[in-house]
XYZ file of C-alpha atoms in Angstrom:
343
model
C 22.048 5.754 29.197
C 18.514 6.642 29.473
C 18.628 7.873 25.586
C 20.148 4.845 24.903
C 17.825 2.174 26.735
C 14.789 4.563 24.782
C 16.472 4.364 21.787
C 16.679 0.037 21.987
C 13.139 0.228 22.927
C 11.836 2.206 20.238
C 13.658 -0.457 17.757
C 11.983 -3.562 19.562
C 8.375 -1.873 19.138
C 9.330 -1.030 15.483
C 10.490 -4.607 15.448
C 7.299 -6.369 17.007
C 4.748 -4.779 14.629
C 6.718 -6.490 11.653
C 7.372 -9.804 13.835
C 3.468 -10.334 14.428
C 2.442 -10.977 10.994
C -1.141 -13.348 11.006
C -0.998 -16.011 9.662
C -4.688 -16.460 7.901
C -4.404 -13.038 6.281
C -3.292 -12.895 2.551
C -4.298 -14.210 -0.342
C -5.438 -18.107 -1.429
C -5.712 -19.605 -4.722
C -7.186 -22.746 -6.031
C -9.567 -24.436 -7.853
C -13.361 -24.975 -7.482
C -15.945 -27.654 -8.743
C -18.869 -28.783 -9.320
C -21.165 -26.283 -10.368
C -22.964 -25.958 -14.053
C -23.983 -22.289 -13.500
C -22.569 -19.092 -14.639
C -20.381 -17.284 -14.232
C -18.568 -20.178 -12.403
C -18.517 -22.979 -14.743
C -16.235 -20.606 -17.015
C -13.187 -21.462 -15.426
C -12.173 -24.020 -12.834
C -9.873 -21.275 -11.107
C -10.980 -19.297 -7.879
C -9.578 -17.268 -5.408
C -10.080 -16.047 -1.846
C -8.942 -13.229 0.445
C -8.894 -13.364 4.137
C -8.492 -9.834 5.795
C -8.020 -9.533 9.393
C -9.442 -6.697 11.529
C -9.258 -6.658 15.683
C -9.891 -10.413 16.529
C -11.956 -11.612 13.655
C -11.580 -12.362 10.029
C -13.662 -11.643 6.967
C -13.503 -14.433 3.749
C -14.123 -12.818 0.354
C -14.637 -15.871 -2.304
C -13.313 -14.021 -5.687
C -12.852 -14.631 -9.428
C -9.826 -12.908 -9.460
C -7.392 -10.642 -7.543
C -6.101 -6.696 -7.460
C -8.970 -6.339 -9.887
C -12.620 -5.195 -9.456
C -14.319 -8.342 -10.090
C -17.250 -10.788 -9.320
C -17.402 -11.175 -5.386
C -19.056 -14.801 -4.990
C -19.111 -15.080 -1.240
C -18.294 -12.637 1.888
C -18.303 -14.025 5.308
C -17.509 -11.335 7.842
C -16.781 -12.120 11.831
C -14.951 -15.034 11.227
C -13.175 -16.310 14.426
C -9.570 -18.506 14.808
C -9.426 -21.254 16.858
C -6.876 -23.923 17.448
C -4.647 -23.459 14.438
C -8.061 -23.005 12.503
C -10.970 -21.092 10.921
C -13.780 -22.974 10.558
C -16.966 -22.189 8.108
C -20.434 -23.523 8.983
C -23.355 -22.388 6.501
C -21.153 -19.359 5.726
C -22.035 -16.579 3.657
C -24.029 -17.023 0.024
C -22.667 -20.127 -0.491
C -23.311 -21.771 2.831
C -20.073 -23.125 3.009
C -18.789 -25.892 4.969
C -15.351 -26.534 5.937
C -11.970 -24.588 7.303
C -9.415 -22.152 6.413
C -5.645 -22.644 7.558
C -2.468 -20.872 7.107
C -1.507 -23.512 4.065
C -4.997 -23.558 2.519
C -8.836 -23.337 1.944
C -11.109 -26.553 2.250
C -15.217 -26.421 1.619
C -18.080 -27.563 0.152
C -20.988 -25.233 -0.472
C -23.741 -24.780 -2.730
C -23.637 -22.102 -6.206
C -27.161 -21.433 -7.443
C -28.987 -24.719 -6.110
C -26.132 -26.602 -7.776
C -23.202 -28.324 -4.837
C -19.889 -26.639 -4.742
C -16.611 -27.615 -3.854
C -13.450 -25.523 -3.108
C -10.366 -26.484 -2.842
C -7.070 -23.498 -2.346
C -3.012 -22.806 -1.420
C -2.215 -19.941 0.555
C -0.625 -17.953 -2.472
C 1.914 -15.101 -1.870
C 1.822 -12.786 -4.883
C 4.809 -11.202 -5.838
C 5.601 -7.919 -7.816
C 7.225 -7.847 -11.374
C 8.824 -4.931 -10.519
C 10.019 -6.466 -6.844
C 13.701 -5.908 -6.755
C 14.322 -3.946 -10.226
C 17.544 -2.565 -10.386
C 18.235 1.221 -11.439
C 18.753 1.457 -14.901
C 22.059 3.322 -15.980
C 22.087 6.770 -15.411
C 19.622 6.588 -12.847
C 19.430 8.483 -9.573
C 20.018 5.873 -6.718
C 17.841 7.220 -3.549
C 18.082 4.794 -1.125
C 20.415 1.606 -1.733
C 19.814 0.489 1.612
C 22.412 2.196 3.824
C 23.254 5.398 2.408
C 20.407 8.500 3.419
C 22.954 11.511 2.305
C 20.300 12.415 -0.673
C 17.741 12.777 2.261
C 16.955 15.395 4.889
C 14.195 15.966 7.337
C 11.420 17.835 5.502
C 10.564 20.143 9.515
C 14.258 21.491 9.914
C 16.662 19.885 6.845
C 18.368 17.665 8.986
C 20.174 14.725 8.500
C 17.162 11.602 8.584
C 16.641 9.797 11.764
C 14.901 7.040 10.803
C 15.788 3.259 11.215
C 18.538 1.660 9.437
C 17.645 -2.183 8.934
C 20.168 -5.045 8.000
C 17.817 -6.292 5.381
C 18.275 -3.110 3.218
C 15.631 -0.899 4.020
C 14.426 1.923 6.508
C 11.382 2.568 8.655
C 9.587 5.627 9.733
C 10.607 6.864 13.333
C 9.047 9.324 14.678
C 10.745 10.702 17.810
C 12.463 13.667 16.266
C 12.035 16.917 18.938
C 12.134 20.776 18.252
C 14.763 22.401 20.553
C 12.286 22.913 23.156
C 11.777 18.996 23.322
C 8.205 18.870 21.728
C 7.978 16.408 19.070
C 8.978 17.007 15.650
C 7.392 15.531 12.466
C 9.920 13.319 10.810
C 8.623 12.972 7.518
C 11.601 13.196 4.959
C 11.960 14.982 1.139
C 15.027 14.835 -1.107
C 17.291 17.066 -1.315
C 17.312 17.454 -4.642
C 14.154 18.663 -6.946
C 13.444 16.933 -9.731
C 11.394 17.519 -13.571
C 9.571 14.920 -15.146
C 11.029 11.427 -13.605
C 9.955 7.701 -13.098
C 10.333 6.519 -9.566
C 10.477 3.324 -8.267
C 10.439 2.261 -4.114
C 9.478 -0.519 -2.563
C 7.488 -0.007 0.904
C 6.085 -2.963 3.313
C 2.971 -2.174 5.778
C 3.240 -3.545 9.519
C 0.763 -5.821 11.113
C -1.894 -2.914 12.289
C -4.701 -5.312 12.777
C -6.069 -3.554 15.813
C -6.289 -0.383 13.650
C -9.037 0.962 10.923
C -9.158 3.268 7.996
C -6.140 5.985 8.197
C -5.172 4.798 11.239
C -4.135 1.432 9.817
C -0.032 1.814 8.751
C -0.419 4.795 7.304
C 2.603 6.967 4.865
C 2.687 8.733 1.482
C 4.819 9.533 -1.339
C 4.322 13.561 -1.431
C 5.711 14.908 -4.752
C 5.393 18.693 -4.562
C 2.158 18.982 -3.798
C 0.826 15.703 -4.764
C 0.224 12.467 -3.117
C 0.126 9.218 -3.966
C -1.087 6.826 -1.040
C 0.224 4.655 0.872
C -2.180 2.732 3.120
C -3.319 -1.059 4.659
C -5.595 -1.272 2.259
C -5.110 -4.807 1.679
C -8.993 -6.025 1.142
C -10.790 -2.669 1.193
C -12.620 -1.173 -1.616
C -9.796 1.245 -2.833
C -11.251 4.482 -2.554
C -9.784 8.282 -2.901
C -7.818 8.122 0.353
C -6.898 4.493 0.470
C -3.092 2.697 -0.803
C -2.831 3.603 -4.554
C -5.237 6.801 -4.387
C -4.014 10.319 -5.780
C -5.297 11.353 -2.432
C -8.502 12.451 -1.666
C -8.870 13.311 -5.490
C -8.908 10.271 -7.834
C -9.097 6.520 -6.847
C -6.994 3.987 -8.380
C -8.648 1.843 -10.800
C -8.368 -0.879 -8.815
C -7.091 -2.487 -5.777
C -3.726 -3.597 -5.966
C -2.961 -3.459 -2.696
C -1.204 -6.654 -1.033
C -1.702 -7.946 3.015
C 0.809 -6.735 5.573
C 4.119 -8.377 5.224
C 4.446 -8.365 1.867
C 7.005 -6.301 0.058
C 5.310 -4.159 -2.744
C 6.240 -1.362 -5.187
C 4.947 1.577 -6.598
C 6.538 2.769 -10.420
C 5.443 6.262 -10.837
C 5.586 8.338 -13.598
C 5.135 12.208 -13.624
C 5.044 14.738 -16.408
C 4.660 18.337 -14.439
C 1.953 20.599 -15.660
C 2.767 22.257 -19.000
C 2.361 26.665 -19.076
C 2.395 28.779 -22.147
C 4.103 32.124 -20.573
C 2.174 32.084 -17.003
C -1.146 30.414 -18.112
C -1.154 26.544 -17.636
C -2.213 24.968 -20.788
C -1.672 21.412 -19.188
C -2.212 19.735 -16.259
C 0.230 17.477 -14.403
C -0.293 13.825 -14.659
C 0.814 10.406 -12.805
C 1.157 6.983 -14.502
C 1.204 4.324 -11.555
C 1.739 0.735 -10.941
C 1.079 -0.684 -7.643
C 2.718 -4.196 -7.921
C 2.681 -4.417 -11.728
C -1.019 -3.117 -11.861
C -1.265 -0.117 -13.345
C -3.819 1.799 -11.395
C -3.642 5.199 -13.066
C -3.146 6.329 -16.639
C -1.862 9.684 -17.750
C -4.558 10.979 -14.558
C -4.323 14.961 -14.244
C -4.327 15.974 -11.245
C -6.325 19.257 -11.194
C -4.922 20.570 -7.605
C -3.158 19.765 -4.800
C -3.646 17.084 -2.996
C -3.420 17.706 0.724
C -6.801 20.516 0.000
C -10.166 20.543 -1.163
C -11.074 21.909 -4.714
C -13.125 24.481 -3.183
C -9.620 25.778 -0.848
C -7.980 25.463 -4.140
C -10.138 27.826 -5.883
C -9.832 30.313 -2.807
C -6.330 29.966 -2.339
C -5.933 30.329 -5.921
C -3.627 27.665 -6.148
C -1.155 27.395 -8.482
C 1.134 24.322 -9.777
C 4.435 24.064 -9.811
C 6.609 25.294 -12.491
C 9.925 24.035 -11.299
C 11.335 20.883 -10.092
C 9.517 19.020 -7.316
C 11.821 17.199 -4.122
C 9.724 13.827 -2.728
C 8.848 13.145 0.377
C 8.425 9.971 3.016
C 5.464 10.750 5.150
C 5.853 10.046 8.553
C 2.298 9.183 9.888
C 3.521 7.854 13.312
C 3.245 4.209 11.377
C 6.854 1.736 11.183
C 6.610 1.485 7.214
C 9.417 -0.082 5.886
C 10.939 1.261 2.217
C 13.518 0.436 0.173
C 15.102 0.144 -3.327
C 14.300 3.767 -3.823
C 15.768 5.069 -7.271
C 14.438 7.819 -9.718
C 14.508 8.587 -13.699
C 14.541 11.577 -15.208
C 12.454 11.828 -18.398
């Protein structure tokens, strides 16, 4: 009973931190007016991003989203109240007016020249959200069946969460046989050569937590990772969502708020040896939501060290197939949709 009544809590928690999405944070997009000066007067269109951290809110005024572009405006320390946000003399532009779950309202001022904006809450959705294996495909994960996965600590059969929606999320309460706990990250069972994988993963509402704290996974392919993070709003560096970790940042930040259902389309070519000497290193093509972040990037070592460990270890890439692995970082991620190519 007492396993049980654990068990029932452990799913509520899970449960909760995808329940208490916010409702201000995501992205907005409208149209401004008003202004003669450049860059602005280029094009009526304008966007904003409102990321939430502990109890306030910052506003980022952009040109354009999952890009690195112009910035126009940041307001940090924002504060809700009463269904609202409002902005008084805030930021560069001194705006004046109110952010709500359905929209963006204010007037400001661009370059001595008056301002007005005028946005929709927008939910951006992936291309690739909900793309069916093509035939002859490798189906991972169709939403109830986990036979092609095993815990990576002891080869197991998975324990994570089952959902009715179609996906799974990271649980973390696996024990060694003396009770301690148990990592319960998970790999395939199989290994694989050069593939294309596609999964779809969604972050919990974290808002009380910061940098790798802040719903925190990975897709681990042999020894490389590629990132997944709350990185919605951040500056997308070389541990944040989309990053070959700690070793190459993605071009840009694709990354969407918590909530949202997203992808990743990776494609790997292993490293390429003539005998035992490696004439070639490995690469990854990726797409975060339709953006493609990376481009044929080598990836010169492993990811989990440091170049200089990799040059003392002498470490060596793989030269057989690779399994891939769930992280479990102690963060509910949800995934689903999981398939794989070979190439």
């Amino acid at each position: 009973m007492r396993k049980f009544l654990l068990a029932i809590l452990t799913s509520l928690l899970t449960l909760s931190a995808f329940a208490q999405f916010d409702s201000f944070a995501g992205f907005y997009k409208g149209e401004q007016s008003g202004t003669k000066k450049y860059p602005l007067n280029m094009s009526p269109d304008i966007y904003a991003e409102v990321y939430k951290g502990g109890d306030s809110y910052r506003l980022k005024i952009l040109a354009d989203i999952l890009c690195r572009g112009d910035e126009y405006c940041v307001v940090e320390g924002l504060k809700a109240e009463n269904g609202e946000i409002k902005l008084v003399d805030a930021g560069a532009l001194k705006l004046n007016g109110k952010i709500t779950p359905e929209g963006i309202e204010a007037t400001g001022v661009y370059d001595k020249d008056p301002i007005k904006l005028s946005l929709k809450r927008y939910k951006y959705e992936s291309p690739t959200l909900g793309a069916k294996a093509p035939a002859g495909a490798i189906v991972l994960f169709d939403g109830k069946d986990t036979s092609k996965w095993e815990l990576c600590a002891n080869k197991q059969p998975i324990n994570w969460i089952i959902n009715g929606d179609g996906s799974m999320t990271v649980k973390n309460d696996a024990k060694k046989p003396d009770g301690k706990p148990l990592n319960s990250s998970i790999q395939t069972k199989d290994v694989f050569g050069a593939f294309k994988l596609h999964l779809e993963f969604m972050t919990p509402g974290e808002y009380d937590k910061f940098g790798q704290a802040r719903s925190n996974s990975g897709v681990i392919m042999g020894p490389y990772e590629v990132q997944i993070l709350d990185s919605f709003g951040d500056t997308g560096a070389n541990n944040q969502c989309g990053s070959l970790y700690r070793q190459t940042p993605p071009q840009s930040n694709a990354c969407l708020e918590p909530g949202a259902w997203q992808t990743y389309d990776i494609i790997y070519t292993p490293a390429k040896f003539n005998g035992k000497t490696l004439v070639a290193y490995p690469t990854f093509t990726v797409y975060l939501n339709g953006v493609r972040i990376h481009n044929e990037t080598p990836v010169t070592y492993g990811t989990s060290i440091s170049e200089y460990m990799a040059k003392k270890n002498n470490f060596q890439h793989p030269t057989k197939g690779i399994s891939i692995q769930l992280q479990d970082h102690t963060n509910p991620i949800k995934f689903r949709n999981i398939w794989l190519q070979a190439l």
